[in-house]
XYZ file of C-alpha atoms in Angstrom:
570
model
C 51.652 -8.750 -15.038
C 51.903 -10.316 -18.470
C 49.236 -9.151 -20.921
C 50.838 -10.236 -24.212
C 49.496 -13.487 -25.656
C 51.752 -16.500 -25.081
C 51.915 -17.288 -28.805
C 53.145 -13.772 -29.590
C 55.824 -14.015 -26.900
C 56.952 -17.415 -28.168
C 57.173 -16.219 -31.783
C 59.257 -13.148 -30.966
C 61.607 -15.088 -28.716
C 62.036 -17.831 -31.306
C 63.031 -15.159 -33.835
C 65.502 -13.624 -31.374
C 63.681 -10.304 -31.184
C 62.635 -10.685 -27.557
C 64.580 -12.278 -24.715
C 64.604 -12.791 -20.971
C 66.697 -9.709 -20.109
C 64.897 -6.942 -18.211
C 65.694 -3.253 -18.104
C 67.102 -3.809 -14.608
C 69.386 -6.528 -15.978
C 70.701 -3.932 -18.433
C 71.406 -1.515 -15.585
C 73.164 -4.163 -13.533
C 75.360 -5.190 -16.457
C 76.682 -1.629 -16.791
C 77.116 -1.262 -13.029
C 79.183 -4.472 -13.053
C 81.254 -3.467 -16.087
C 81.906 0.218 -15.300
C 80.873 0.917 -11.694
C 82.866 4.155 -11.281
C 82.060 5.700 -14.662
C 79.637 8.606 -14.714
C 76.142 7.450 -15.639
C 73.482 10.038 -14.796
C 73.467 13.848 -14.533
C 70.778 16.249 -13.307
C 69.824 19.458 -15.123
C 72.094 22.246 -13.824
C 69.042 24.418 -13.054
C 67.227 21.758 -10.993
C 67.350 23.941 -7.886
C 65.451 26.627 -9.775
C 63.029 24.080 -11.254
C 62.281 21.972 -8.186
C 64.304 23.260 -5.239
C 66.700 20.293 -5.417
C 70.490 20.432 -5.575
C 71.662 18.836 -8.873
C 73.594 15.586 -8.579
C 75.813 13.364 -10.695
C 75.879 9.583 -10.235
C 78.177 6.762 -11.291
C 76.739 3.457 -12.453
C 77.320 1.966 -9.008
C 75.544 4.915 -7.397
C 72.646 4.452 -9.803
C 72.323 0.812 -8.748
C 72.600 1.683 -5.047
C 69.958 4.404 -5.438
C 67.587 2.024 -7.205
C 68.030 -0.661 -4.523
C 67.314 1.814 -1.704
C 64.216 3.187 -3.423
C 62.924 -0.290 -4.170
C 63.488 -1.248 -0.513
C 61.601 1.857 0.613
C 58.649 1.077 -1.643
C 58.651 -2.553 -0.524
C 58.662 -1.506 3.158
C 55.568 0.604 2.456
C 53.721 -2.378 1.045
C 54.204 -2.029 -2.695
C 54.377 -5.352 -4.500
C 54.603 -6.730 -8.031
C 51.817 -5.484 -10.336
C 50.863 -2.561 -8.083
C 50.740 0.769 -9.943
C 52.548 3.958 -8.925
C 51.887 7.250 -10.724
C 55.012 9.405 -11.055
C 55.079 13.133 -11.840
C 58.585 14.590 -11.784
C 60.715 16.745 -14.037
C 63.491 14.990 -15.988
C 66.043 14.328 -13.272
C 68.039 11.748 -11.376
C 64.981 11.295 -9.135
C 62.673 10.489 -12.060
C 65.170 8.042 -13.557
C 65.707 6.215 -10.269
C 61.979 6.164 -9.492
C 61.235 4.413 -12.791
C 64.058 1.930 -12.286
C 62.986 1.209 -8.695
C 59.516 0.303 -9.958
C 61.057 -1.991 -12.582
C 63.174 -3.621 -9.847
C 60.085 -4.553 -7.817
C 57.831 -5.374 -10.737
C 55.651 -2.398 -9.795
C 54.075 -0.788 -12.858
C 55.219 2.817 -13.294
C 52.768 5.273 -14.826
C 54.698 8.494 -15.568
C 52.621 11.631 -16.069
C 53.611 14.881 -17.820
C 54.637 17.677 -15.475
C 51.864 19.820 -16.977
C 49.078 17.480 -15.869
C 46.796 18.824 -13.170
C 44.071 17.384 -10.957
C 41.749 16.376 -13.780
C 44.332 14.285 -15.615
C 46.147 12.904 -12.558
C 43.027 11.812 -10.722
C 41.836 10.167 -13.930
C 45.088 8.192 -14.245
C 44.905 7.103 -10.597
C 41.294 5.999 -11.032
C 41.814 4.122 -14.290
C 44.955 2.286 -13.174
C 43.858 1.632 -9.594
C 47.167 3.189 -8.544
C 48.044 2.766 -4.883
C 50.932 5.224 -4.817
C 52.112 8.633 -6.025
C 55.611 10.022 -6.399
C 55.491 13.759 -7.102
C 57.634 16.858 -6.884
C 56.840 19.463 -4.267
C 57.006 21.970 -7.069
C 57.935 22.122 -10.722
C 58.678 25.646 -11.812
C 56.188 27.979 -10.150
C 53.448 25.384 -9.670
C 52.730 23.953 -6.212
C 52.634 20.209 -6.870
C 52.404 19.441 -3.146
C 48.995 21.124 -3.146
C 48.145 19.233 -6.330
C 49.029 15.948 -4.612
C 46.702 16.833 -1.735
C 43.872 17.530 -4.182
C 44.418 14.220 -5.977
C 44.559 12.308 -2.687
C 41.299 13.871 -1.554
C 39.427 12.384 -4.511
C 41.387 9.109 -4.779
C 40.620 6.884 -1.761
C 42.664 3.990 -3.156
C 45.972 5.823 -2.757
C 47.941 4.318 0.130
C 51.204 6.232 0.152
C 52.316 9.453 -1.502
C 55.963 10.521 -1.708
C 57.083 14.100 -2.241
C 60.424 14.922 -3.850
C 61.844 18.204 -2.636
C 63.386 19.999 0.341
C 60.419 19.368 2.649
C 56.815 20.317 3.212
C 53.451 19.210 1.954
C 51.062 16.446 2.890
C 53.152 13.426 1.921
C 56.194 11.339 2.785
C 59.380 13.289 2.107
C 61.364 10.983 -0.152
C 64.836 12.149 0.865
C 64.084 11.786 4.576
C 62.503 8.368 4.074
C 65.488 7.151 2.030
C 67.861 8.273 4.772
C 66.101 5.871 7.124
C 66.528 2.839 4.829
C 69.070 0.430 6.330
C 70.915 -2.528 4.736
C 68.458 -4.948 6.330
C 65.607 -3.264 4.415
C 67.487 -3.722 1.155
C 68.252 -7.362 1.955
C 64.614 -8.039 2.820
C 63.463 -6.535 -0.484
C 66.049 -8.481 -2.465
C 65.083 -11.792 -0.878
C 61.378 -11.201 -1.522
C 61.828 -10.143 -5.142
C 64.056 -13.166 -5.785
C 61.080 -15.402 -4.975
C 58.953 -13.852 -7.748
C 61.141 -11.653 -9.940
C 59.673 -9.471 -12.701
C 60.266 -10.895 -16.173
C 60.988 -9.240 -19.504
C 57.386 -10.002 -20.493
C 55.875 -8.142 -17.506
C 54.337 -4.702 -17.958
C 56.898 -2.063 -16.986
C 55.012 1.171 -17.735
C 51.637 2.615 -18.576
C 52.075 5.832 -20.556
C 49.251 8.064 -21.732
C 48.276 9.239 -25.163
C 45.360 11.184 -26.642
C 43.586 10.340 -29.866
C 40.002 10.424 -31.058
C 38.702 9.460 -27.618
C 38.108 12.321 -25.198
C 39.932 10.591 -22.352
C 43.663 9.780 -22.591
C 44.386 6.132 -23.325
C 46.781 4.045 -21.261
C 49.531 2.358 -23.284
C 51.097 -0.549 -21.360
C 54.538 -1.669 -22.497
C 56.686 -4.502 -21.183
C 60.469 -4.669 -20.849
C 60.946 -6.400 -24.201
C 58.874 -3.817 -26.042
C 60.952 -1.013 -24.519
C 64.243 -2.789 -25.175
C 63.389 -3.075 -28.882
C 62.877 0.699 -28.989
C 66.168 1.342 -27.221
C 68.016 -0.911 -29.651
C 66.592 0.984 -32.604
C 67.487 4.403 -31.183
C 71.008 3.341 -30.211
C 71.716 1.930 -33.662
C 70.438 5.046 -35.476
C 72.498 7.355 -33.271
C 75.509 4.972 -33.502
C 76.101 5.304 -29.772
C 78.966 3.516 -28.067
C 79.829 2.777 -24.415
C 81.096 5.969 -22.853
C 79.140 8.307 -25.159
C 77.097 11.090 -23.600
C 73.489 11.885 -24.538
C 71.359 14.902 -23.651
C 67.641 14.215 -23.176
C 65.269 17.217 -23.388
C 62.130 15.118 -23.996
C 60.018 14.467 -20.860
C 60.488 10.837 -19.786
C 56.765 10.152 -19.739
C 56.137 8.642 -23.171
C 57.799 7.089 -26.204
C 59.993 10.070 -27.104
C 61.615 10.531 -23.709
C 61.689 6.956 -22.430
C 62.979 5.376 -25.642
C 65.548 8.012 -26.648
C 66.458 8.790 -23.047
C 66.123 5.918 -20.596
C 66.075 2.827 -22.848
C 68.810 3.989 -25.212
C 71.016 4.845 -22.211
C 70.467 1.371 -20.764
C 71.490 -0.124 -24.109
C 74.757 1.680 -24.786
C 75.917 2.232 -21.210
C 77.228 5.786 -21.346
C 76.057 8.954 -19.594
C 72.492 10.293 -19.628
C 72.302 14.057 -19.065
C 68.803 15.238 -18.240
C 67.153 18.507 -19.311
C 63.679 19.818 -18.451
C 61.733 22.020 -19.000
C 63.178 23.173 -22.296
C 65.426 26.205 -21.856
C 67.554 27.123 -24.880
C 70.525 28.742 -23.071
C 70.690 25.824 -20.608
C 70.330 23.298 -23.433
C 73.202 24.830 -25.413
C 75.425 25.161 -22.337
C 74.828 21.477 -21.552
C 75.872 20.490 -25.081
C 79.105 22.438 -24.606
C 79.965 21.695 -20.998
C 78.791 18.085 -20.840
C 80.549 17.209 -24.123
C 77.426 15.715 -25.659
C 77.616 13.172 -28.495
C 73.898 12.912 -29.289
C 70.698 14.818 -28.553
C 67.259 15.489 -29.992
C 65.431 18.743 -30.712
C 62.376 20.023 -32.633
C 62.892 20.956 -36.310
C 62.099 24.640 -35.815
C 64.751 24.937 -33.119
C 67.445 23.316 -35.256
C 66.576 25.637 -38.127
C 66.745 28.669 -35.825
C 70.159 27.618 -34.496
C 71.625 27.595 -37.997
C 70.345 31.112 -38.541
C 72.395 32.448 -35.616
C 76.008 31.274 -35.578
C 76.558 32.854 -32.164
C 74.217 30.327 -30.571
C 76.393 27.449 -31.782
C 79.671 29.052 -30.762
C 81.800 26.792 -28.596
C 80.021 23.543 -29.478
C 82.458 20.755 -30.352
C 80.961 19.205 -33.459
C 83.683 16.590 -33.407
C 81.790 15.237 -30.395
C 78.208 16.085 -31.366
C 78.021 13.766 -34.353
C 74.268 13.230 -34.716
C 70.968 14.794 -33.675
C 67.460 13.415 -33.895
C 64.416 15.455 -34.802
C 60.757 14.918 -35.615
C 57.107 15.610 -34.695
C 56.931 18.122 -37.577
C 58.339 18.347 -41.115
C 62.072 18.976 -41.322
C 63.624 21.597 -43.549
C 65.876 20.092 -46.213
C 68.018 23.256 -45.886
C 68.460 22.535 -42.177
C 69.355 18.859 -42.719
C 71.796 19.715 -45.525
C 73.392 22.713 -43.796
C 74.059 20.916 -40.515
C 75.902 18.242 -42.480
C 77.803 20.572 -44.795
C 78.682 23.241 -42.233
C 79.228 21.148 -39.098
C 79.427 17.505 -40.207
C 76.324 16.658 -38.120
C 73.871 14.034 -39.342
C 70.240 14.960 -38.606
C 68.058 11.858 -38.233
C 64.376 12.217 -39.102
C 62.310 10.304 -36.523
C 58.655 9.284 -36.461
C 57.180 7.448 -33.500
C 54.139 6.828 -31.341
C 53.484 5.622 -27.804
C 52.040 2.449 -29.261
C 55.397 1.538 -30.820
C 55.197 2.567 -34.471
C 58.761 3.742 -35.070
C 60.727 4.856 -38.119
C 63.995 6.657 -38.586
C 65.526 8.128 -41.737
C 69.292 8.140 -41.316
C 72.119 9.025 -43.695
C 72.803 5.465 -44.899
C 69.185 4.790 -45.852
C 68.137 8.257 -47.042
C 71.357 10.023 -48.140
C 69.811 13.004 -49.919
C 68.937 15.644 -47.281
C 65.959 16.764 -49.343
C 64.558 13.249 -49.098
C 65.553 12.718 -45.463
C 63.692 15.845 -44.389
C 60.312 14.430 -45.455
C 60.722 10.701 -46.161
C 61.072 7.481 -44.161
C 62.133 3.987 -45.262
C 59.227 1.896 -46.516
C 59.718 -1.019 -44.152
C 58.326 -4.503 -44.647
C 58.053 -6.963 -47.511
C 58.354 -4.390 -50.281
C 61.655 -5.497 -51.829
C 63.962 -2.931 -50.217
C 66.975 -3.395 -47.954
C 67.642 -0.992 -45.100
C 70.332 -0.494 -42.480
C 67.752 0.678 -39.916
C 68.087 -1.692 -36.951
C 64.382 -2.561 -36.772
C 63.897 -3.004 -40.511
C 63.993 -6.799 -40.316
C 61.241 -6.913 -37.697
C 58.846 -4.163 -38.759
C 56.105 -4.617 -41.340
C 54.077 -1.763 -42.795
C 51.325 -1.211 -45.306
C 49.034 1.627 -46.356
C 45.277 1.120 -46.369
C 42.469 3.248 -47.758
C 40.608 4.217 -44.556
C 37.238 4.179 -46.315
C 37.476 0.962 -48.347
C 40.069 -1.033 -46.418
C 41.930 -1.763 -49.673
C 45.719 -1.792 -49.578
C 47.437 1.054 -51.437
C 50.434 0.273 -53.617
C 50.470 3.291 -55.941
C 52.661 6.312 -55.173
C 51.156 9.584 -54.045
C 47.887 8.122 -52.746
C 47.308 8.873 -49.033
C 46.517 5.899 -46.855
C 46.472 5.001 -43.187
C 49.727 3.498 -41.992
C 49.320 0.060 -40.408
C 52.161 -1.643 -38.575
C 53.190 -5.004 -37.110
C 56.291 -5.945 -35.137
C 57.801 -6.730 -31.738
C 57.845 -3.082 -30.709
C 54.088 -2.640 -31.150
C 52.043 -2.770 -27.950
C 49.309 -5.358 -27.494
C 46.378 -3.145 -26.534
C 45.212 -0.188 -24.456
C 44.993 -0.473 -20.696
C 41.641 -1.972 -19.679
C 39.962 -0.609 -22.812
C 38.956 -3.623 -24.944
C 36.571 -1.647 -27.132
C 39.211 0.941 -28.007
C 41.777 -1.809 -28.587
C 39.405 -3.636 -30.930
C 39.008 -0.486 -33.021
C 42.764 0.050 -33.124
C 43.743 -3.269 -34.721
C 42.353 -4.620 -37.967
C 41.153 -8.169 -38.535
C 44.654 -9.280 -39.544
C 46.269 -7.899 -36.376
C 47.794 -4.756 -37.896
C 47.900 -1.724 -35.597
C 45.984 1.153 -37.200
C 48.115 4.200 -36.455
C 45.639 6.871 -37.547
C 48.494 8.546 -39.457
C 48.286 9.145 -43.186
C 51.293 8.470 -45.413
C 51.872 8.171 -49.148
C 54.369 6.057 -51.077
C 57.169 8.238 -52.495
C 60.663 8.130 -53.964
C 62.020 7.334 -57.433
C 61.600 3.628 -56.776
C 58.612 3.806 -54.404
C 61.069 3.069 -51.588
C 59.918 5.756 -49.161
C 56.916 6.859 -47.153
C 55.964 10.536 -46.888
C 53.871 11.770 -43.969
C 50.639 13.386 -45.192
C 48.537 14.073 -42.109
C 46.449 12.491 -39.388
C 43.269 10.525 -39.589
C 42.712 10.910 -35.851
C 41.361 14.155 -34.436
C 44.331 15.235 -32.369
C 46.496 18.323 -32.151
C 50.214 17.834 -31.511
C 51.499 20.860 -29.600
C 55.215 20.747 -28.885
C 55.208 16.959 -29.112
C 52.219 16.566 -26.743
C 49.049 14.978 -28.130
C 45.842 16.834 -27.268
C 42.424 15.346 -27.956
C 40.275 17.941 -29.697
C 37.191 16.066 -28.500
C 38.271 16.414 -24.864
C 38.555 20.210 -25.117
C 35.284 20.424 -27.055
C 33.528 18.355 -24.384
C 34.559 20.880 -21.729
C 33.955 24.052 -23.746
C 30.403 23.102 -24.707
C 29.548 23.281 -20.994
C 30.454 26.969 -20.859
C 27.251 29.063 -20.751
C 28.499 31.409 -23.496
C 29.146 28.555 -25.958
C 26.397 27.183 -28.193
C 28.582 25.086 -30.511
C 32.315 24.417 -30.707
C 35.008 22.810 -32.845
C 38.673 22.623 -31.868
C 41.400 22.236 -34.483
C 45.133 22.744 -34.705
C 46.717 25.640 -36.542
C 50.377 25.909 -37.595
C 53.038 27.321 -35.317
C 56.690 27.497 -36.418
C 57.997 26.671 -32.927
C 55.504 24.190 -31.424
C 54.231 22.643 -34.652
C 50.591 23.294 -33.800
C 48.509 25.316 -31.366
C 44.846 25.026 -30.369
C 42.190 27.049 -32.159
C 38.625 27.055 -30.845
C 35.891 27.864 -33.363
C 32.908 28.968 -31.258
C 29.297 29.634 -32.122
C 28.466 31.932 -29.191
C 25.381 31.962 -27.041
C 24.695 35.659 -26.613
C 27.574 38.099 -26.921
C 30.169 35.365 -26.860
C 33.078 34.592 -24.564
C 36.630 35.892 -24.642
C 39.591 33.544 -24.903
C 40.633 34.532 -21.372
C 37.207 33.546 -20.012
C 37.306 30.188 -21.773
C 40.818 29.373 -20.562
C 39.949 30.380 -17.008
C 36.988 27.987 -17.226
C 39.189 25.178 -18.568
C 41.916 25.593 -15.951
C 39.919 26.571 -12.857
C 36.652 24.674 -13.384
C 37.783 21.670 -15.412
C 41.318 21.636 -13.949
C 43.035 20.672 -17.190
C 46.748 20.939 -17.891
C 47.921 24.395 -18.915
C 49.251 23.222 -22.291
C 45.680 22.306 -23.300
C 44.456 25.914 -23.183
C 43.224 27.414 -26.427
C 45.571 29.937 -28.029
C 43.313 31.331 -30.725
C 39.560 31.996 -30.775
C 37.290 32.462 -33.777
C 33.624 33.396 -33.265
C 31.383 32.074 -36.057
C 27.682 32.264 -36.910
C 27.628 28.497 -37.476
C 29.951 25.532 -37.925
C 30.142 23.718 -41.276
C 28.253 20.412 -41.243
C 27.170 17.883 -43.854
C 23.482 17.077 -44.540
C 23.357 14.564 -41.689
C 24.939 16.979 -39.222
C 28.529 15.707 -39.175
C 31.023 18.427 -38.395
C 33.320 19.213 -41.347
C 36.566 20.149 -39.690
C 38.445 20.005 -42.971
C 36.590 23.172 -44.030
C 37.630 24.944 -40.840
C 41.229 23.846 -41.347
C 41.138 25.093 -44.918
C 40.033 28.535 -43.725
C 42.170 28.960 -40.606
C 45.097 26.543 -40.613
C 46.966 28.057 -43.541
C 47.336 31.404 -41.816
C 48.994 30.347 -38.549
C 49.228 33.109 -35.967
C 47.770 36.305 -37.269
């Protein structure tokens, strides 16, 4: 399915930014060049996470696994442009499931492991998905039972595959794969050869939350993903044979670009990690001889404060680390470089494709790199960042629409380029609001021009009403919509408040009806009645006599943030 306008495709290909190579072509090139080299490694605690014995695959084994899975899906009737929703922990199985979809031209829609019936059934409904691939369990949660609940309210689902040792109302993936014979693979290959997926076809639909209450589907094609992988690989300076550790869930921009797409670019080894477990993460860095990984700023700062945690890590191998989603400490950036010779790269990105990276060559001063990004576009500056020649940016006053060129003035960041998506999945009204009349994507993020020569951008805040908890976007409006239905709630506003580990947590400001609810009652209502993901629960409750509003009744969240957000956890 090609949804990008033909003129846009032609322009990017004429400029050499897009091509005809798919993500599967990338995989095949590495399997041809280094078939027996290690390519993909499971988390060592996968048995504890999902009841599955961890595995390690060479590039040839990756290709063979993808071909068998694609043949299995084809035998069950899946064809190009069908949609399959996938909910698995970071693993060999998740990686091969995504690649098998790409092989067939099936659109993969990966969902966070935390999603529950509400979110999953909504994704199935909005995409018209005809298949599910899910774990039997992730951690302590029974995902086999979750699959059954989603199937019961999703009549369009044809086939559901369960990944695990056995059990549940679905097709056991391991058993089904064991029954795939060479003739099945040959049949699939012959059929796909007649109508192969192209680099312009949609590969994934990921999900993001913003001002709308419902998550928005973000379709991305192979070329859009390849651009992201090229940018990540260049920033991390990865080479064939390097080893990367991916702790970000491979369900959105962070995990798929820095994990899957970067791996397919440089052709080394991808070591998976999920859910985040600090002792396991550190042992993987040591034992897997990792050259590059990513981690939240607070974690990197905490590691420097305890030398014992870093004991045994070979910093001759671990040359660079990426970080983002919250402000970086200049002390952390400087100390990692001075004490261990490690370059910390400051990364900003969104599912829609807005992507920036502050690396040592472009932002040498650690104090600047902790808070600044290159001001990309036609502003008279030259950057080494790999996507600098194909990314345009400007700041716009969100009230007047006038472009901002003076330093220190907050404005909405607007972006153009070959990595930017072309619109939300089957949501023309939302798409129309998200691009201005000149075709710039309106990110909803506020930046200001900074630096001695106005060469940088500094992140200021968000225009959109979202809370980013541990890298996951949560729509405040969605949680408000549910809470207002609780009989003990007369009025509600949800905001984020600072947390030194997760970046932000959810605070519910409630005007009670009667005596007022407890936080436990509200969360039980959200999880059991509304069946939301656990990470969307509120973590702080404030009972108020009334919410601040302007004369026409508009809620003034900035006043609530001014009162509560400065204090963090109390």
